[in-house]
Coordinates of C-alpha atoms in Angstrom, one line a residue:
X23 CA 257.0 45.1 3.4
X24 CA 260.1 42.6 3.9
X25 CA 260.3 39.7 5.2
X26 CA 261.9 40.4 8.7
X27 CA 264.3 38.7 9.7
X28 CA 264.2 36.0 12.1
X29 CA 264.7 35.8 15.6
X30 CA 265.5 39.1 17.4
X31 CA 266.9 37.7 20.3
X32 CA 269.6 35.6 18.9
X33 CA 271.1 38.2 16.3
X34 CA 271.3 40.4 19.9
X35 CA 272.5 38.1 21.9
X36 CA 276.1 39.7 22.0
X37 CA 278.6 37.2 22.8
X38 CA 277.1 33.7 22.0
X39 CA 278.8 31.9 23.2
X40 CA 279.3 28.4 22.0
X41 CA 279.2 24.7 23.8
X42 CA 280.9 21.2 22.3
X43 CA 278.3 18.8 21.3
X44 CA 279.4 15.2 23.2
X45 CA 281.8 13.1 21.1
X46 CA 282.1 8.8 23.2
X47 CA 281.0 7.9 26.9
X48 CA 280.6 9.4 29.7
X49 CA 279.7 8.7 33.3
X50 CA 277.5 11.0 35.5
X51 CA 275.3 11.0 38.4
X52 CA 272.6 13.1 36.4
X53 CA 272.2 13.6 33.3
X54 CA 269.5 16.4 31.9
X55 CA 268.6 16.2 29.3
X56 CA 267.2 20.0 27.8
X57 CA 269.2 23.0 27.5
X58 CA 265.9 25.6 28.2
X59 CA 264.4 26.9 31.0
X60 CA 263.4 23.7 33.4
X61 CA 266.8 21.8 32.4
X62 CA 269.2 25.0 33.2
X63 CA 267.8 25.2 37.1
X64 CA 267.9 21.7 38.3
X65 CA 271.2 21.5 36.5
X66 CA 272.0 25.1 38.4
X67 CA 270.2 23.9 41.1
X68 CA 272.2 20.5 41.2
X69 CA 275.3 22.5 41.2
X70 CA 274.0 24.7 43.9
X71 CA 273.8 22.0 46.5
X72 CA 276.6 20.2 45.9
X73 CA 275.7 17.5 44.2
X74 CA 279.2 17.0 41.4
X75 CA 279.6 15.2 38.3
X76 CA 276.3 16.7 36.4
X77 CA 276.2 16.6 33.0
X78 CA 273.5 18.5 30.5
X79 CA 272.9 17.7 26.4
X80 CA 270.7 20.0 23.9
X81 CA 269.9 18.7 20.7
X82 CA 270.3 21.8 19.3
X83 CA 271.2 25.4 21.1
X84 CA 271.4 26.3 24.9
X85 CA 267.9 27.9 24.9
X86 CA 266.6 27.1 21.0
X87 CA 263.2 26.5 21.7
X88 CA 260.7 28.3 23.8
X89 CA 263.4 29.7 26.6
X90 CA 264.5 31.4 24.5
X91 CA 262.4 32.9 22.0
X92 CA 259.6 33.9 24.8
X93 CA 257.4 37.3 26.0
X94 CA 260.7 37.4 28.7
X95 CA 257.9 38.4 31.5
X96 CA 259.0 37.7 34.6
X97 CA 255.5 36.9 37.1
X98 CA 254.3 34.4 39.2
X99 CA 251.4 31.5 39.2
X100 CA 250.5 29.5 36.7
X101 CA 248.9 28.9 33.4
X102 CA 246.2 27.2 35.5
X103 CA 243.9 30.0 37.2
X104 CA 244.1 30.7 40.8
X105 CA 240.4 29.8 40.8
X106 CA 241.9 27.2 39.7
X107 CA 243.9 26.3 41.6
X108 CA 242.0 26.6 45.1
X109 CA 238.7 24.6 43.4
X110 CA 241.4 21.3 43.0
X111 CA 244.6 21.3 45.3
X112 CA 242.1 22.9 48.2
X113 CA 243.7 26.8 50.2
X114 CA 247.0 25.6 52.3
X115 CA 247.8 23.5 48.6
X116 CA 247.0 26.0 46.3
X117 CA 249.3 28.8 48.5
X118 CA 252.0 26.8 49.1
X119 CA 252.0 26.5 44.7
X120 CA 251.5 29.8 44.2
X121 CA 254.5 31.7 46.6
X122 CA 256.6 29.1 45.0
X123 CA 256.3 30.6 41.9
X124 CA 256.5 34.1 43.5
X125 CA 260.0 32.9 45.2
X126 CA 261.0 32.2 41.8
X127 CA 260.5 34.9 40.8
X128 CA 262.9 36.6 43.9
X129 CA 265.6 33.9 43.0
X130 CA 265.2 35.1 39.1
X131 CA 266.0 38.8 40.2
X132 CA 268.6 37.2 42.4
X133 CA 270.7 35.1 40.1
X134 CA 270.4 38.6 37.6
X135 CA 272.0 40.6 40.6
X136 CA 274.2 38.8 42.4
X137 CA 275.6 37.0 39.3
X138 CA 275.8 40.1 36.9
X139 CA 273.8 38.4 33.6
X140 CA 273.5 40.8 31.5
X141 CA 270.0 40.3 30.4
X142 CA 268.2 43.7 29.5
X143 CA 266.6 42.9 32.8
X144 CA 263.7 46.3 33.2
X145 CA 262.2 46.8 36.7
X146 CA 259.0 47.7 36.3
X147 CA 256.0 45.4 36.2
X148 CA 254.0 44.2 34.2
X149 CA 250.6 45.6 33.4
X150 CA 247.3 43.3 33.3
X151 CA 244.7 45.8 31.3
X152 CA 241.2 45.0 30.5
X153 CA 240.2 44.9 27.1
X154 CA 236.6 45.2 28.3
X155 CA 234.5 47.9 29.6
X156 CA 233.0 45.3 32.9
X157 CA 235.4 45.9 35.6
X158 CA 234.3 42.8 37.0
X159 CA 236.9 40.5 36.0
X160 CA 239.9 42.7 37.6
X161 CA 238.3 43.9 40.6
X162 CA 237.4 40.1 41.7
X163 CA 240.4 38.4 40.7
X164 CA 242.5 40.8 42.7
X165 CA 240.0 40.3 45.6
X166 CA 240.9 36.5 45.3
X167 CA 245.2 36.9 45.3
X168 CA 244.8 39.3 47.7
X169 CA 242.5 37.0 50.3
X170 CA 243.8 33.9 49.5
X171 CA 247.6 34.4 48.1
X172 CA 248.3 37.5 50.2
X173 CA 249.7 39.0 46.7
X174 CA 248.5 42.9 46.3
X175 CA 248.1 44.3 42.6
X176 CA 246.8 47.7 42.0
X177 CA 244.5 48.7 41.1
X178 CA 244.9 51.7 38.3
X179 CA 242.0 53.8 37.1
X180 CA 241.0 54.1 33.0
X181 CA 243.6 57.9 33.3
X182 CA 245.8 56.2 34.9
X183 CA 246.6 53.9 32.5
X184 CA 245.8 55.4 29.2
X185 CA 248.8 58.2 30.5
X186 CA 251.4 55.5 30.9
X187 CA 250.0 53.1 27.3
X188 CA 248.8 55.1 25.2
X189 CA 245.3 53.4 23.7
X190 CA 241.5 53.9 23.7
X191 CA 241.3 50.7 23.3
X192 CA 241.6 49.3 27.2
X193 CA 239.7 50.4 30.3
X194 CA 241.4 50.0 33.4
X195 CA 243.7 47.7 34.7
X196 CA 245.7 46.2 37.7
X197 CA 249.3 46.6 37.7
X198 CA 252.2 43.0 39.8
X199 CA 255.0 46.0 40.9
X200 CA 256.9 43.4 41.3
X201 CA 257.4 41.8 38.3
X202 CA 259.8 42.7 36.0
X203 CA 260.5 41.4 31.9
X204 CA 263.9 40.5 30.3
X205 CA 266.3 38.9 27.5
X206 CA 265.4 35.5 28.0
X207 CA 268.1 34.2 25.6
X208 CA 270.5 36.5 27.9
X209 CA 269.3 34.3 30.3
X210 CA 269.7 31.0 29.6
X211 CA 272.8 32.1 28.6
X212 CA 273.9 33.4 31.9
X213 CA 272.8 30.4 33.6
X214 CA 274.3 27.8 31.1
X215 CA 277.7 30.2 32.1
X216 CA 277.2 29.8 36.0
X217 CA 276.2 26.2 36.1
X218 CA 279.7 25.8 33.6
X219 CA 281.3 27.3 36.2
X220 CA 279.9 25.1 39.3
X221 CA 280.8 22.2 37.6
X222 CA 278.5 20.7 35.5
X223 CA 279.4 20.1 31.7
X224 CA 277.6 21.6 29.5
X225 CA 276.8 20.4 26.0
X226 CA 275.0 21.3 22.5
X227 CA 274.7 19.8 19.2
X228 CA 274.2 16.3 20.8
X229 CA 270.4 14.9 20.7
X230 CA 268.8 11.9 22.8
X231 CA 268.4 9.2 20.6
X232 CA 267.5 7.0 22.9
X233 CA 267.3 6.0 26.4
X234 CA 267.0 2.6 28.0
X235 CA 267.6 0.9 31.7
X236 CA 271.4 0.5 32.3
X237 CA 273.4 -1.7 34.7
X238 CA 273.7 1.3 38.1
X239 CA 271.0 3.2 36.4
X240 CA 270.3 4.6 32.6
X241 CA 271.8 4.9 29.2
X242 CA 271.7 8.0 27.2
X243 CA 273.0 7.2 23.2
X244 CA 273.8 10.1 21.5
X245 CA 275.2 10.3 17.6
X246 CA 278.1 10.0 19.0
X247 CA 278.5 9.1 22.6
X248 CA 276.6 7.3 25.1
X249 CA 275.8 8.5 29.0
X250 CA 276.2 6.3 31.6
X251 CA 273.9 7.9 34.5
X252 CA 272.4 6.9 37.9
X253 CA 269.5 9.3 37.1
X254 CA 267.9 11.3 34.3
X255 CA 266.1 14.0 34.0
X256 CA 263.8 14.7 31.4
X257 CA 263.1 18.3 29.7
X258 CA 262.4 18.1 26.7
X259 CA 259.7 21.2 26.7
X260 CA 257.9 21.6 22.7
X261 CA 261.0 19.9 20.9
X262 CA 259.4 16.2 22.5
X263 CA 263.3 13.8 22.1
X264 CA 260.9 10.7 21.7
X265 CA 261.9 8.0 24.8
X266 CA 259.5 7.8 26.8
X267 CA 256.2 6.8 24.7
X268 CA 253.9 8.2 27.7
X269 CA 255.8 10.8 28.6
X270 CA 255.1 12.8 25.0
X271 CA 251.9 12.0 24.7
X272 CA 251.3 13.6 27.7
X273 CA 251.6 17.1 26.2
X274 CA 251.1 19.0 22.7
X275 CA 253.5 21.7 21.0
X276 CA 251.6 24.7 20.5
X277 CA 253.1 27.2 18.6
X278 CA 253.1 31.1 20.0
X279 CA 253.8 33.9 17.5
X280 CA 256.2 37.2 18.6
X281 CA 257.9 39.6 16.5
X282 CA 260.0 43.1 17.3
X283 CA 259.7 46.2 15.1
X284 CA 262.6 48.6 14.3
X285 CA 263.9 51.3 17.1
X286 CA 261.6 53.3 17.8
X287 CA 263.4 56.5 19.0
X288 CA 260.9 58.5 20.5
X289 CA 258.2 57.3 18.8
X290 CA 257.6 54.8 21.1
X291 CA 256.5 57.5 23.6
X292 CA 254.2 57.8 21.6
X293 CA 252.5 54.6 22.7
X294 CA 253.8 53.4 26.2
X295 CA 254.8 56.0 28.1
X296 CA 255.6 53.3 30.7
X297 CA 258.7 50.5 30.3
X298 CA 256.1 48.3 32.2
X299 CA 255.5 45.0 29.3
X300 CA 252.0 44.4 29.2
X301 CA 248.6 41.8 28.8
X302 CA 245.6 42.4 28.4
X303 CA 242.2 40.8 30.2
X304 CA 241.4 38.4 26.6
X305 CA 241.6 34.1 26.4
X306 CA 243.7 35.1 23.3
X307 CA 245.4 38.3 24.7
X308 CA 247.9 40.8 23.3
X309 CA 251.0 40.9 25.3
X310 CA 254.5 43.7 24.5
X311 CA 257.0 45.3 26.4
X312 CA 259.8 48.2 25.4
X313 CA 262.9 46.6 24.2
X314 CA 266.3 48.4 25.8
X315 CA 266.9 50.1 22.1
X316 CA 263.3 51.0 21.7
X317 CA 262.0 48.5 20.0
X318 CA 258.3 47.3 20.4
X319 CA 258.1 43.4 20.8
X320 CA 254.8 42.1 20.3
X321 CA 253.8 38.5 20.6
X322 CA 249.9 36.9 20.5
X323 CA 247.7 33.7 18.8
X324 CA 248.0 30.5 19.1
X325 CA 248.2 27.0 16.9
X326 CA 248.7 23.5 16.6
X327 CA 251.5 24.5 13.4
X328 CA 254.7 27.0 13.5
X329 CA 253.7 29.5 10.0
X330 CA 256.9 31.4 8.7
X331 CA 258.2 35.4 9.9
X332 CA 256.0 35.7 6.5
X333 CA 253.0 34.8 8.4
X334 CA 253.7 35.9 11.7
X335 CA 254.2 39.5 10.6
X336 CA 250.9 39.6 8.8
X337 CA 248.9 38.7 11.4
X338 CA 250.9 40.4 14.7
X339 CA 251.3 44.3 12.7
X340 CA 246.9 43.7 12.2
X341 CA 247.1 43.5 16.3
X342 CA 249.9 46.4 16.5
X343 CA 247.5 48.6 15.3
X344 CA 244.3 47.4 16.4
X345 CA 245.9 48.9 20.0
X346 CA 248.2 51.2 18.0
X347 CA 246.8 52.5 15.3
X348 CA 249.5 55.7 15.2
X349 CA 252.6 52.9 14.9
X350 CA 251.1 52.5 11.0
X351 CA 253.9 52.4 8.5
X352 CA 256.7 50.8 12.0
X353 CA 258.5 48.5 10.3
X354 CA 259.2 45.1 11.3
X355 CA 262.7 43.9 11.5
X356 CA 261.6 40.1 13.8
X357 CA 259.4 37.3 13.8
X358 CA 259.2 34.5 14.4
X359 CA 257.2 30.9 15.9
X360 CA 257.6 28.5 18.3
X361 CA 256.7 25.6 19.7
X362 CA 255.6 25.0 23.8
X363 CA 254.4 22.4 25.6
X364 CA 250.4 22.3 26.9
X365 CA 249.3 19.9 29.1
X366 CA 245.5 19.4 28.5
X367 CA 244.9 20.1 32.3
X368 CA 247.3 24.0 32.5
X369 CA 249.8 22.7 34.8
X370 CA 253.4 21.4 34.6
X371 CA 254.3 18.4 35.0
X372 CA 256.6 18.0 37.0
X373 CA 258.5 14.7 39.6
X374 CA 259.3 11.3 39.1
X375 CA 258.0 8.9 36.5
X376 CA 260.3 6.0 37.1
X377 CA 262.9 5.2 40.0
X378 CA 266.0 7.6 39.0
X379 CA 264.2 9.2 35.9
X380 CA 262.0 12.9 36.7
X381 CA 260.3 15.2 34.5
X382 CA 259.9 18.8 34.1
X383 CA 257.6 19.9 31.4
X384 CA 254.4 21.6 29.6
X385 CA 255.5 25.2 30.9
X386 CA 253.5 27.0 28.1
X387 CA 251.7 29.8 28.6
X388 CA 253.3 30.6 31.6
X389 CA 257.0 29.6 32.0
X390 CA 259.8 31.7 33.0
X391 CA 258.8 31.6 36.8
X392 CA 257.7 28.2 36.7
X393 CA 260.8 26.1 35.3
X394 CA 262.6 28.0 37.7
X395 CA 260.2 26.0 40.3
X396 CA 259.8 22.9 38.5
X397 CA 264.8 24.0 39.2
X398 CA 264.7 24.2 42.2
X399 CA 262.4 21.1 43.2
X400 CA 264.0 18.9 41.4
X401 CA 267.2 19.1 42.5
X402 CA 266.0 19.7 46.5
X403 CA 264.2 15.1 45.4
X404 CA 267.6 14.9 43.5
X405 CA 270.4 15.4 46.0
X406 CA 267.9 15.6 49.6
X407 CA 265.3 13.9 48.9
X408 CA 262.6 16.9 49.1
X409 CA 259.2 15.3 48.4
X410 CA 257.7 18.9 47.0
X411 CA 256.9 17.1 43.9
X412 CA 254.6 15.2 45.7
X413 CA 252.3 18.8 45.7
X414 CA 251.8 18.6 41.5
X415 CA 250.9 15.3 41.8
X416 CA 247.7 16.4 40.7
X417 CA 248.6 17.3 37.8
X418 CA 250.6 14.3 36.4
X419 CA 250.9 12.6 32.9
X420 CA 247.6 13.0 31.6
X421 CA 247.4 11.6 27.5
X422 CA 246.9 14.9 24.9
X423 CA 245.3 12.8 23.0
X424 CA 246.9 13.3 20.0
X425 CA 245.8 14.1 16.8
X426 CA 242.5 14.6 17.9
X427 CA 243.2 16.5 21.3
X428 CA 245.2 19.1 19.2
X429 CA 242.5 20.1 16.6
X430 CA 240.3 20.4 19.6
X431 CA 243.1 22.6 21.1
X432 CA 242.5 24.4 18.5
X433 CA 238.2 24.9 18.2
X434 CA 238.7 25.7 21.9
X435 CA 241.0 28.3 21.1
X436 CA 238.8 29.5 18.1
X437 CA 236.0 29.1 20.3
X438 CA 237.3 32.2 23.1
X439 CA 238.2 33.6 20.2
X440 CA 235.4 34.1 19.0
X441 CA 233.7 34.8 22.8
X442 CA 236.3 37.9 23.0
X443 CA 235.1 39.0 20.1
X444 CA 231.1 38.9 20.9
X445 CA 231.6 40.5 24.3
X446 CA 233.4 43.3 22.8
X447 CA 230.6 43.9 20.8
X448 CA 227.9 43.3 23.0
X449 CA 230.0 46.0 24.9
X450 CA 229.3 48.1 22.0
X451 CA 233.3 48.8 23.2
X452 CA 234.4 49.9 19.6
X453 CA 236.1 53.7 19.4

């Protein structure tokens, strides 16, 4: 196979709007650093609440990082499991946080429809397919979500699942009907345009080189300018800006991998007779979804380093054929990796880190809805003094213990892969 191109989302975005770099000095009430979902949602949320004079800067392009390269799954919850949230926060706080993520899903859906954001939104739900014979992990999660979070996922027996997902690999499944999937880069550009229409000044190609206190707030130095802002929001994700040591030290940049096949036409139905997105019940799970042009997007694996498109293609193509051997010979047109930010506690870090200095990061593994949730929380805090951000105070800036933490994360992932394989073998589930 030839080396695939990088990356499908950028190649298929259509009208690839560009924003000018910042030139010269600027004043702002709020400066948002980072043009991914967290920064964009904060800026838009501020504008919607009547906060004028908001300025957003992005070192690369809007949606350059994980926000414009992810799997495109839009569903509730966080990387931290719902059972862990109950243990750590208690029923009331855990339910409120989870409800916030579900409200974020509905806000994304509402923005798409109200403002006509063309982002290939596919309202077909998301399937959590069981890789293993034992149904208990699905049944227990279904009960927990219903009893503690008033969230009802549908049980799909094996026969129903295999009618829609044409693989002998899976057993039963849970179906989340309110979830959907979309083209994340088109959506990022859509909300950037929406924010700009409401007065937010958006600048690409504008890296923040230094952050320090100014006479009436903060001073952000860029290559060709300087911003004086009353308040600053750090939303840099896995692409650390080096502006505050304790902020960068609290997250691990972790890479994940994605590839996209050639258009499959009618062959897509030989694998998927549903337009739902799918992920499986292993710790080291695959995730995939059908695209509007009959391609199949396939993602999975995490690592402490990015890989070349050829390496990503080789790894993920092998994973694809384990599930859908009928797609052997399919060409891969795009493959890429990208960095996400993870915290040791597996929850977002959202809140105030200094007077007038705010933070939204660590969304790795489950970021589309939580970044929208973060934007709403921070916008309400800055605009109205809302203190809902304190509900996340249990998950603060805990050191990621780099570089040892990166090695530990890789070893933990490898151990989880081994446990997945061991369970697979002991169940006798190889077909």
